[in-house]
Coordinates of C-alpha atoms and ligand atoms in Angstrom, one line a residue:
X158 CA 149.5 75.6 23.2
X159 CA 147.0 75.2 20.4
X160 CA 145.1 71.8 20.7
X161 CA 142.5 70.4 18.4
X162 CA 139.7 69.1 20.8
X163 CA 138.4 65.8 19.8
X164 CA 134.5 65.5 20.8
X165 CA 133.1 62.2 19.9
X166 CA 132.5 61.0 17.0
X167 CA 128.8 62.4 16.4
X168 CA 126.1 60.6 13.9
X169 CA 127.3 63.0 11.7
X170 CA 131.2 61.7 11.7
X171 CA 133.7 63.3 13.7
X172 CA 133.8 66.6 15.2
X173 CA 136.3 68.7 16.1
X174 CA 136.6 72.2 18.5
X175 CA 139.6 74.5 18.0
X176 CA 141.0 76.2 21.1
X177 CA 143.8 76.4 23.4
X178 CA 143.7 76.7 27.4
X179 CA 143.9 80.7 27.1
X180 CA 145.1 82.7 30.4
X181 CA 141.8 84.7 30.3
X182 CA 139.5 81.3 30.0
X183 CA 141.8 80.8 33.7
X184 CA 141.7 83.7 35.1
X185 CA 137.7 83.9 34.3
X186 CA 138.0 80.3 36.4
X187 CA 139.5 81.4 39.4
X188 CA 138.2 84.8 40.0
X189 CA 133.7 83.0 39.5
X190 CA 135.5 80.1 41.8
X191 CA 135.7 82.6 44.5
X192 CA 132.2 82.0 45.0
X193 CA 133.2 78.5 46.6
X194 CA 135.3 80.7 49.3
X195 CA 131.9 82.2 50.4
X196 CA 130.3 78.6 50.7
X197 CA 133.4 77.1 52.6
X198 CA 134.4 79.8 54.8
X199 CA 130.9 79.2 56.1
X200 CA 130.7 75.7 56.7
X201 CA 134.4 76.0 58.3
X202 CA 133.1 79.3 60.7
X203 CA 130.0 78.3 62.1
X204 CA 131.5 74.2 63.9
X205 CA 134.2 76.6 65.0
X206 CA 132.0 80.1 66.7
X207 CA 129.6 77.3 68.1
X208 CA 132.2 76.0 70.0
X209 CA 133.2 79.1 71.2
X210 CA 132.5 80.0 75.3
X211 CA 132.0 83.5 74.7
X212 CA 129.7 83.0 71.5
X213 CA 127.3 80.2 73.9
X214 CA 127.6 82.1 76.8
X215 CA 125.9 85.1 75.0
X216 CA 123.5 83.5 72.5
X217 CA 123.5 80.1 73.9
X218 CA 123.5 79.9 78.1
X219 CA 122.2 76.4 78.4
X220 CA 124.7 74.8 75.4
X221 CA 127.3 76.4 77.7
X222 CA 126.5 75.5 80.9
X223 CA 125.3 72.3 79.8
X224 CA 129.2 71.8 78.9
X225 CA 130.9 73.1 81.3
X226 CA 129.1 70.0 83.1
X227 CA 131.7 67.7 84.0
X228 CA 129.7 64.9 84.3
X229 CA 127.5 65.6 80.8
X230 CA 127.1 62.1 78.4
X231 CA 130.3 63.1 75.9
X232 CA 127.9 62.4 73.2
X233 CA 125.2 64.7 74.1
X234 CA 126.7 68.0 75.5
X235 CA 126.0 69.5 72.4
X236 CA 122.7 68.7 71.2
X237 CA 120.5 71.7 71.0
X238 CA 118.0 72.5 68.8
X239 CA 118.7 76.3 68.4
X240 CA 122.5 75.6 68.2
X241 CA 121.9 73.8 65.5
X242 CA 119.3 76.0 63.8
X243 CA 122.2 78.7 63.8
X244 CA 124.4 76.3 61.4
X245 CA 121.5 74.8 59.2
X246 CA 119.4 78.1 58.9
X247 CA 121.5 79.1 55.8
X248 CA 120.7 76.0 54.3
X249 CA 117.5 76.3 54.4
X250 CA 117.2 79.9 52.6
X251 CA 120.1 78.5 50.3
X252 CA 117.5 76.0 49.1
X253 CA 114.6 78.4 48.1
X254 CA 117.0 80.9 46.8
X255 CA 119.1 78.4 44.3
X256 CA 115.6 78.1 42.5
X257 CA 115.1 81.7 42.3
X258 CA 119.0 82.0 41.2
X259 CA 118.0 79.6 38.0
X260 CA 115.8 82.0 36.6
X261 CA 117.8 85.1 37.0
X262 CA 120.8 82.6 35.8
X263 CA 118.6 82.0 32.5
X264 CA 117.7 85.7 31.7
X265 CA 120.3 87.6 33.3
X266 CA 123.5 85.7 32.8
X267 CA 125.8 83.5 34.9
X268 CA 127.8 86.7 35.8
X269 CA 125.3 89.3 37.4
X270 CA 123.8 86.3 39.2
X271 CA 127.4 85.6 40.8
X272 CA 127.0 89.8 41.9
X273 CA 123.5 89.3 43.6
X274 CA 125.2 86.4 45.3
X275 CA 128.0 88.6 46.7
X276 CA 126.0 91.4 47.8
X277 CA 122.9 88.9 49.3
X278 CA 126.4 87.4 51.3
X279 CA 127.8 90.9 52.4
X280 CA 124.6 92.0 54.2
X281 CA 124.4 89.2 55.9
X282 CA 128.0 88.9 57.1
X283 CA 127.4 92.7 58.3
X284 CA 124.2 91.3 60.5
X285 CA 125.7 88.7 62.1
X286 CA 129.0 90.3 63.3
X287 CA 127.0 92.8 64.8
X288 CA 124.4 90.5 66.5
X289 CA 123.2 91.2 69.7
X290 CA 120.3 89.1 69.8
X291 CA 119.7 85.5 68.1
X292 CA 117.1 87.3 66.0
X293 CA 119.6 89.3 64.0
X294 CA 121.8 85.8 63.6
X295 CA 119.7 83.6 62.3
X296 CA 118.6 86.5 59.7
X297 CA 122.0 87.2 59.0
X298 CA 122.7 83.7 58.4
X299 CA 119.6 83.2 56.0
X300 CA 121.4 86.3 53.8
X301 CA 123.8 84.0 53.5
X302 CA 122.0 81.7 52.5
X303 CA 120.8 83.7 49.8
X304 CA 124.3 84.6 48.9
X305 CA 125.4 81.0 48.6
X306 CA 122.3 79.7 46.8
X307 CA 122.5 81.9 44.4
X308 CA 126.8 81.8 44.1
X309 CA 126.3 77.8 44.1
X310 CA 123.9 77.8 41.4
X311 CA 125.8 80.4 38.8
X312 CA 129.3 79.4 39.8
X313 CA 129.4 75.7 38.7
X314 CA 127.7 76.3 35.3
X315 CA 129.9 79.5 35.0
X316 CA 132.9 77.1 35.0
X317 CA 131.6 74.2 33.1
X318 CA 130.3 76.4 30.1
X319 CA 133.3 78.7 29.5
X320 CA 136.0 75.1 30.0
X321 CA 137.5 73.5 27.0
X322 CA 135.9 70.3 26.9
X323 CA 139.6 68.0 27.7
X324 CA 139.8 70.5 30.9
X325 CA 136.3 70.9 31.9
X326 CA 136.3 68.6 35.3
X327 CA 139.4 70.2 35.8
X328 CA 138.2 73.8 35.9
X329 CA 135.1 73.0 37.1
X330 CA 136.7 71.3 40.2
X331 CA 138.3 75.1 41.4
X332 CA 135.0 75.8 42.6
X333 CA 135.2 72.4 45.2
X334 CA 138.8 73.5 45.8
X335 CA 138.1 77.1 46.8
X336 CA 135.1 75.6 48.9
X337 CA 138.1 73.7 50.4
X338 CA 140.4 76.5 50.7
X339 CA 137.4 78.5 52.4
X340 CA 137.0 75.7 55.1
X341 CA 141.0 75.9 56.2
X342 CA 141.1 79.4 56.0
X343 CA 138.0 79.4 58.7
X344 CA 139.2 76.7 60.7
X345 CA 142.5 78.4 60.7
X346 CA 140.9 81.6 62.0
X347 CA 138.6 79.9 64.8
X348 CA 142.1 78.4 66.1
X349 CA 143.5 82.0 66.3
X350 CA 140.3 84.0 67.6
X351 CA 139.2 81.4 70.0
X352 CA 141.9 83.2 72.6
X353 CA 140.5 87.1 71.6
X354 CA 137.9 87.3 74.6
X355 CA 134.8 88.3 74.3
X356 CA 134.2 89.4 70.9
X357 CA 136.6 87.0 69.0
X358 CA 133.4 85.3 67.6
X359 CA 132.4 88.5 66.1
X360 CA 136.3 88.7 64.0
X361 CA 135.5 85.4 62.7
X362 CA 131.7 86.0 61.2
X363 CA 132.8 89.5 60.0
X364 CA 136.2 88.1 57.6
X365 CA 133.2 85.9 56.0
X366 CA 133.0 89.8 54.1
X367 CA 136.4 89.0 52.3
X368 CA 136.0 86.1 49.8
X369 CA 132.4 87.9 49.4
X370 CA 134.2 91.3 48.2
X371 CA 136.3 89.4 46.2
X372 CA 133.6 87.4 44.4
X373 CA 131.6 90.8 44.3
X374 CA 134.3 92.8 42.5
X375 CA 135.9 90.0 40.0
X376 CA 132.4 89.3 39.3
X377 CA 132.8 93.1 37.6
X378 CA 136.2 91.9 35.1
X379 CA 135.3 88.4 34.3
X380 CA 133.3 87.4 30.6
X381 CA 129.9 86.0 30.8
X382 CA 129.9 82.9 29.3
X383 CA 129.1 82.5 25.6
X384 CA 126.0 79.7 25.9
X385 CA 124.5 82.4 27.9
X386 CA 125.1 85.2 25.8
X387 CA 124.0 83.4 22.8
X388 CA 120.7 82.3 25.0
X389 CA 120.1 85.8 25.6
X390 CA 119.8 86.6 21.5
X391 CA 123.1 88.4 21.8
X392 CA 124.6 86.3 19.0
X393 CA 127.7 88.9 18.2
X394 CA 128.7 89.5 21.7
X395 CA 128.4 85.3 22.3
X396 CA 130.9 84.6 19.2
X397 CA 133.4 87.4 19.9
X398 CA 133.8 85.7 23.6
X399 CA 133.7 82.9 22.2
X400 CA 137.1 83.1 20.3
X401 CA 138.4 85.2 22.9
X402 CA 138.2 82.4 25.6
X403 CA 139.1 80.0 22.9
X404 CA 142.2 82.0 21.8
X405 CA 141.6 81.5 18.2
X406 CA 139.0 82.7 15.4
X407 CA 138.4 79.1 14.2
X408 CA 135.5 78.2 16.6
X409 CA 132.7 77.6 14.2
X410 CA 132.1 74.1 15.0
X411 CA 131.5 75.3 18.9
X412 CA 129.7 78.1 18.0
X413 CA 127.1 76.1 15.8
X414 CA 126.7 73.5 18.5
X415 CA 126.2 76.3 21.1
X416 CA 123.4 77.8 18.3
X417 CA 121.8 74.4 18.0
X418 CA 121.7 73.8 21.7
X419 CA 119.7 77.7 22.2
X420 CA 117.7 77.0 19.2
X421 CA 116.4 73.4 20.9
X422 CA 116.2 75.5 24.5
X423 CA 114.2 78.4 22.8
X424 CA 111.5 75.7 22.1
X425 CA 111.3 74.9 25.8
X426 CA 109.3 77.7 27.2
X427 CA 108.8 76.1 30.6
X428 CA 112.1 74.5 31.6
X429 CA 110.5 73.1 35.0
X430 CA 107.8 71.3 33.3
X431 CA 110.2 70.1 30.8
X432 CA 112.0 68.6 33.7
X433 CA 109.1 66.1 34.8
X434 CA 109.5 64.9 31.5
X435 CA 110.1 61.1 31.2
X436 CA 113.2 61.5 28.9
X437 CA 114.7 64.3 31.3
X438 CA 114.1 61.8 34.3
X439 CA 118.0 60.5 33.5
X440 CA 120.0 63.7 34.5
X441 CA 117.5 64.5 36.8
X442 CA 118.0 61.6 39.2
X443 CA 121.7 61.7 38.7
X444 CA 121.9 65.2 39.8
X445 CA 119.9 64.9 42.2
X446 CA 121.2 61.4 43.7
X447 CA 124.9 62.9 43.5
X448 CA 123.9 65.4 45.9
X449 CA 122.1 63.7 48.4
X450 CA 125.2 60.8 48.5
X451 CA 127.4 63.1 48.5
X452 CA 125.8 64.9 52.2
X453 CA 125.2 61.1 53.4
X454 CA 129.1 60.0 53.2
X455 CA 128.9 62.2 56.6
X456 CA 130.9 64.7 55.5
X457 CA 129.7 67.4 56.9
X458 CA 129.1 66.1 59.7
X459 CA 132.8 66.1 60.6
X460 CA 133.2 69.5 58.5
X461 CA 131.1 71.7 60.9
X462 CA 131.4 69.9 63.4
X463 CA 134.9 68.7 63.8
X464 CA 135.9 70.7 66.8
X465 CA 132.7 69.8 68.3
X466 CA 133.5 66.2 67.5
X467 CA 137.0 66.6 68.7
X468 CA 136.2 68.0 72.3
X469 CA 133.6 65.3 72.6
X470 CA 136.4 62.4 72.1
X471 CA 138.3 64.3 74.6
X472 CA 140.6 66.9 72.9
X473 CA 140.8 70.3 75.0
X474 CA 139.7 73.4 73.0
X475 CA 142.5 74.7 71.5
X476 CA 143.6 71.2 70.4
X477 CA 140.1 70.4 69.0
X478 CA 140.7 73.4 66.8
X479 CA 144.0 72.3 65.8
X480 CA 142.9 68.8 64.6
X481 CA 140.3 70.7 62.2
X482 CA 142.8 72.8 61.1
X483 CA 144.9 69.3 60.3
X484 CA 141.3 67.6 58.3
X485 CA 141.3 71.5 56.9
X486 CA 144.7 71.1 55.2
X487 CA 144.2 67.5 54.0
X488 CA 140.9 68.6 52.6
X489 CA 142.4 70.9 49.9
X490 CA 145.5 68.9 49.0
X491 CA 143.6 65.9 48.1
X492 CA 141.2 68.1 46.2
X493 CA 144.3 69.1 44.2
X494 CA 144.3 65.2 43.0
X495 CA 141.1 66.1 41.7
X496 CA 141.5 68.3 39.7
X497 CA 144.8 66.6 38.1
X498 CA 143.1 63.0 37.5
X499 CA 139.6 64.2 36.7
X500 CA 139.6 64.6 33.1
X501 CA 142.9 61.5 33.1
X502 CA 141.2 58.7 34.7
X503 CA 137.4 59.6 34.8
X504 CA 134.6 60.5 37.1
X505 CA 133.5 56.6 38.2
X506 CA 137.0 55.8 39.1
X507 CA 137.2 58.2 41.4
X508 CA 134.4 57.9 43.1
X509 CA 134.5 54.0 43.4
X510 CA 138.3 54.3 44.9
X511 CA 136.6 56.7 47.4
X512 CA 133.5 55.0 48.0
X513 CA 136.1 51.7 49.2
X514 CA 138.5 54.0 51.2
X515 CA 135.3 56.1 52.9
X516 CA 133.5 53.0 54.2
X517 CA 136.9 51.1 55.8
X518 CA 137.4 54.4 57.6
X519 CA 134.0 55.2 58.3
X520 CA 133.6 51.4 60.5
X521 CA 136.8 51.8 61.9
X522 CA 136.1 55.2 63.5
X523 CA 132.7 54.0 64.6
X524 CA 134.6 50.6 66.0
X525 CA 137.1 52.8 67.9
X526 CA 135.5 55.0 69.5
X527 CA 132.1 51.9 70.4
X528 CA 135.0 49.9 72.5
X529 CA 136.7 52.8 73.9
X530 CA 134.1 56.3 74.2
X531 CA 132.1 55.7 77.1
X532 CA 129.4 58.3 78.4
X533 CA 131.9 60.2 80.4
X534 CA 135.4 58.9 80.1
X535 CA 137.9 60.6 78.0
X536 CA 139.9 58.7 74.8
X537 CA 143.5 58.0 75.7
X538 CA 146.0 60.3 73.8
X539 CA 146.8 57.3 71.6
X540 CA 143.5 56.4 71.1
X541 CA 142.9 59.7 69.8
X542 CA 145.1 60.9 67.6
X543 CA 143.8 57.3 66.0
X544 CA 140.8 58.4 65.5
X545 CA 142.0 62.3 63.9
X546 CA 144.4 59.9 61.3
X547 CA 141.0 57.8 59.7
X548 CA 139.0 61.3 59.9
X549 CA 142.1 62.6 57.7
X550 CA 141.8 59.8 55.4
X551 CA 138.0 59.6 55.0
X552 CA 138.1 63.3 54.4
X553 CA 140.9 63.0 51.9
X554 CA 138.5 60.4 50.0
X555 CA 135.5 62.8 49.7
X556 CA 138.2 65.5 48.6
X557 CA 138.9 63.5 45.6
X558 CA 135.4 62.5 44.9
X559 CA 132.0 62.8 46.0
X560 CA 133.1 66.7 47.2
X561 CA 133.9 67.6 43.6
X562 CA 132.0 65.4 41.6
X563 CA 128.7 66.3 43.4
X564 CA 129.0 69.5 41.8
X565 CA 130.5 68.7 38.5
X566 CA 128.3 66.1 37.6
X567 CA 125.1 68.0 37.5
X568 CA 126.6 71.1 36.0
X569 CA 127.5 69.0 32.8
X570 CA 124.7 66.7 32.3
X571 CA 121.7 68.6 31.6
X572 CA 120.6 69.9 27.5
X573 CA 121.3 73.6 27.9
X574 CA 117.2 74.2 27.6
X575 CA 117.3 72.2 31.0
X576 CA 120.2 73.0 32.2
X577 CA 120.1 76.2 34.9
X578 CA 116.6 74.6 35.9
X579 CA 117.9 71.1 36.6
X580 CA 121.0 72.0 38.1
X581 CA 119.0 74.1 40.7
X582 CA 117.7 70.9 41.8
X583 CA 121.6 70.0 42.2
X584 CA 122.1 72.9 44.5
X585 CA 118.8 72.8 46.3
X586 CA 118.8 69.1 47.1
X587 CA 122.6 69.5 48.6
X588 CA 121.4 72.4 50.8
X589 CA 118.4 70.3 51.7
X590 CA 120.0 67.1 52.9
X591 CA 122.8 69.4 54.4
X592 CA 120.0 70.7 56.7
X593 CA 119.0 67.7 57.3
X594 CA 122.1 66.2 58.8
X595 CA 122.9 69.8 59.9
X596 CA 120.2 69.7 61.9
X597 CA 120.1 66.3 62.8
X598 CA 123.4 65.5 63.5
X599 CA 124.4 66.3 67.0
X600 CA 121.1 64.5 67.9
X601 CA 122.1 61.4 66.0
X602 CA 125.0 61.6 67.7
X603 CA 123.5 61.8 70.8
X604 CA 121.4 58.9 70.5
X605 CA 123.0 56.6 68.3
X606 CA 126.6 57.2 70.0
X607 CA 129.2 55.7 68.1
X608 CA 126.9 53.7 65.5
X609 CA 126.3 57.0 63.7
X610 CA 129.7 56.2 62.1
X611 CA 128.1 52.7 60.7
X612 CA 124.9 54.7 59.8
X613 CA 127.1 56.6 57.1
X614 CA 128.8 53.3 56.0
X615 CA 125.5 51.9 55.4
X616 CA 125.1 55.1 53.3
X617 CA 128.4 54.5 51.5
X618 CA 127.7 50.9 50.6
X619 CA 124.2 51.8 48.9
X620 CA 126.4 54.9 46.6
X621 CA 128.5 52.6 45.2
X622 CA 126.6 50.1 43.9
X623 CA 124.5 53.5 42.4
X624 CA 127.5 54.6 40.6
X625 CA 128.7 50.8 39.5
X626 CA 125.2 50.4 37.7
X627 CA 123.9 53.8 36.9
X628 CA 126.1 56.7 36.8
X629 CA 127.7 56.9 33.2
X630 CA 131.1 58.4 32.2
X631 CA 131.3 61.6 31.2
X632 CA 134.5 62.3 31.0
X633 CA 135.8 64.3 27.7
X634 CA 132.2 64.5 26.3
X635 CA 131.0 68.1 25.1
X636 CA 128.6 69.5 27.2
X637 CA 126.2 70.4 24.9
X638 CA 126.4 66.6 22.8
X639 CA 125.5 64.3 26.6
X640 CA 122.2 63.5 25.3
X641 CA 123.8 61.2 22.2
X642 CA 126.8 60.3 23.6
X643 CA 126.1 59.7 27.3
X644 CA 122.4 58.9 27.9
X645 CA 120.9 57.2 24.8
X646 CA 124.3 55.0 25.0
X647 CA 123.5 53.9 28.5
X648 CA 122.5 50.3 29.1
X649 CA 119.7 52.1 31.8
X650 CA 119.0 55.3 31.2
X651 CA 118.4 55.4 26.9
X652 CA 115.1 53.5 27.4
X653 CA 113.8 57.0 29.0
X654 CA 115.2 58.9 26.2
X655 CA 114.5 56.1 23.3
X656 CA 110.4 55.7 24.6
X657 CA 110.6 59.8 24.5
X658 CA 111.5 59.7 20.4
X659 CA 109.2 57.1 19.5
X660 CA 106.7 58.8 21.4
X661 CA 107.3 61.8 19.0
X662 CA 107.8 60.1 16.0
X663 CA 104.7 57.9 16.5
X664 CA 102.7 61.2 16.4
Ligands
LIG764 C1 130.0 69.9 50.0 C2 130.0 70.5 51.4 C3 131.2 70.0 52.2 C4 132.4 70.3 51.5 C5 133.6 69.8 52.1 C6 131.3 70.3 49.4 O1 131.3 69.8 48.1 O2 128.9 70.3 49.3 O3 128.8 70.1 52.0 O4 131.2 70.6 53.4 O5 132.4 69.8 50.1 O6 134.8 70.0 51.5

């Protein structure tokens, strides 16, 4: 399937890339997106063991007597400060880790980072099954944390360097769907360990080991992308992968862009400080703001949570598990539209639609369950499978958007000399404000009740006036031409790049 790749039309006239979709540039895809297994698995397994009698009764005696309380307010039987250290603990060594991971990204390639990642991951998967004390969970979970810092910050860039610019949301976007596929496949096995008494629990933190041995030995077979190689000064090595992902010898015009873009990144010798730069301001608050929109749609608050959130309206255990398995399913196949409509009808289109279908669903579950969730009453059956249908449908909207796109985004904005450092801002401001609402959540809950729901739509509203005004397409532009085509084109943003040049040329 040979295709000439239009990029825009550059000052220079047009420009074109050679290069077909080539099994290997696929295969290379799927096996770094394995790395979103790791990250989803996680936030699917740690709502679900939280939940779990034999888990609280062990680690957590006052969570579980506290809700074995009949007459406990439904909206606070959870909310415990260590409980919820357990779940947001990763994120925190996530976020300090996914700024070591840019550097080792930078002078050690994309691949060997995505190994670190795996093996950070395995250790702590092998603590935390064999806990015995909260001590050896919470450092178990901060290995993780490692492990998905690190896999979060490599994996993205991985996928977004090594694309063919006409597919490049599209392959990027196997990362969010693996993250997807990681969260059923957990929920799925909290559903079926949940009746394996007592160590059940234990099953369901140790298969987090799988997707991390996968990651750890594709990590061994797949090419390291050819911007990195190149970065690193090995030129030969960086044009033979080149035309070997690109399934043709004609890549000359992608290899002298990828050149240009090292030369201009060799001149940056402090990428960081480069960063707090006026005319890198652009990316940086788009990457950043992505991220912390994308934890404030709430998401996550019914990801880790949902059987929590489940049992609270009134489902019994084994049916609160159920109904996460349901959001679990609905989460990957609307992630699927993703990654078929990305690089078709843009990135602002999608998240717009979503943005409309997140906030209807958002105040309707917040209406439902203000008339009818009192303290200690239970929803009616009706009632409740109500509220599981909108949770289906908000999550399908996220699937399609803000999950993906908060990821995407980031990864294909920056200059390459900017690029690992700015995207660990990405990656560390998502673990941030997903500690933050990790953390925070089950408190909100507890104290804002069912207004939590219009907190989030609140949230929702602000986003998509952000992305009407300020976020600029960037679908089908090459990844190493943004800066031309993107930035100094906005009506916004080119004033920080424009003031930058005359700066320069006023000199
Ligand atoms: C987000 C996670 C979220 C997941 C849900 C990811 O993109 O970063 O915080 O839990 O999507 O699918």
């Amino acid at each position: 399937m040979p295709a000439m790749v239009m990029s825009n039309a550059g000052p220079g006239g047009a420009k074109k890339f050679e290069g077909r979709i080539t099994i290997y540039v696929v295969m290379c895809g799927i096996i770094a997106a394995t790395g979103g297994l790791m990250f989803g698995y996680d936030i699917g397994i740690s709502g679900g063991v939280t939940s779990m009698d034999d888990f609280l009764e062990e680690f957590f005696p006052v969570v579980y007597e506290r809700k074995h309380k009949a007459k406990e307010d439904n909206y606070c039987k959870f909310d415990n400060q260590n409980l919820q250290l357990f779940t947001s603990s990763l994120y925190l060594a996530a976020l300090v880790a996914s700024f070591v991971a840019s550097k080792v990204c930078t002078k050690h390639g994309r691949r060997l980072t995505m190994q670190a990642a795996s093996i950070f991951f395995l250790v702590g998967v092998i603590l935390n099954a064999a806990a015995v004390n909260i001590a050896m969970l919470i450092i178990g979970r901060i290995l993780l944390g490692v492990g998905v810092g690190f896999a979060n910050q490599a994996v993205p860039l991985f996928l977004s360097e090594i694309a063919p610019v006409h597919i490049r949301g599209a392959l990027n976007i196997l990362f969010q769907l693996d993250v997807t596929i990681g969260i059923f496949v957990a929920n799925i096995v909290n559903y079926l360990v949940s009746n394996i008494h007592p160590w059940g629990w234990r099953l369901a933190l140790g298969l987090a080991g799988v997707p991390a041995s996968m990651l750890c030995l594709g990590s061994m077979v797949i090419a390291e992308t050819p911007t990195s190689l190149i970065e690193r000064e090995m030129l030969m090595e960086g044009l033979a992968m080149l035309k070997k992902i690109r399934g043709t010898d004609n890549v000359d015009a992608e290899y002298e862009e990828i050149l240009h873009a090292c030369e201009m990144a060799r001149q940056v010798k402090q990428p960081f400080k480069n960063l707090m730069k006026r005319s890198s301001r652009p990316q940086l608050v788009i990457a950043i703001v992505m991220q912390v929109f994308q934890q404030f749609t709430g998401i996550n608050a019914i990801m880790f949570y949902a059987p929590v959130l489940f049992q609270t309206i009134g489902f019994k255990n084994d049916a609160s598990l159920l109904s996460a398995v349901i959001t679990g399913i609905v989460n990957v196949l609307s992630t699927v539209v993703s990654v078929v409509l990305v690089d078709k009808v843009g990135r602002r289109f999608l998240l717009l639609e979503a943005c409309g279908q997140m906030l209807i669903t958002q105040v309707a579950i917040g209406g439902i369950l203000l008339v009818n969730l009192k303290a200690t009453n239970e929803l009616g059956h009706g009632v409740a499978v109500w509220v599981v249908v909108l949770v289906c449908l908000f999550v399908s909207s996220f699937a399609w958007s803000w999950g993906p796109l908060g990821w995407l985004i980031p990864s294909e904005t920056f200059p390459l000399a900017t690029r690992t450092a700015g995207y660990a801002f990405a990656v560390s401001s998502n673990m941030l404000f997903t500690f933050v609402i990790a953390q925070a959540f089950l408190s909100m809950m507890c104290h804002l009740r069912a207004g939590i729901f219009f907190f989030f739509g609140a949230w929702i509203v602000v986003m998509g006036l952000f992305v009407i005004f300020f976020l600029p397409e960037t679908k089908n532009v090459p990844i190493d031409e943004m800066t031309e085509k993107v930035w100094k084109q906005h009506w916004f943003w080119k004033r920080f790049i424009d003031e930058e040049e005359n700066k320069i040329h006023s000199i």
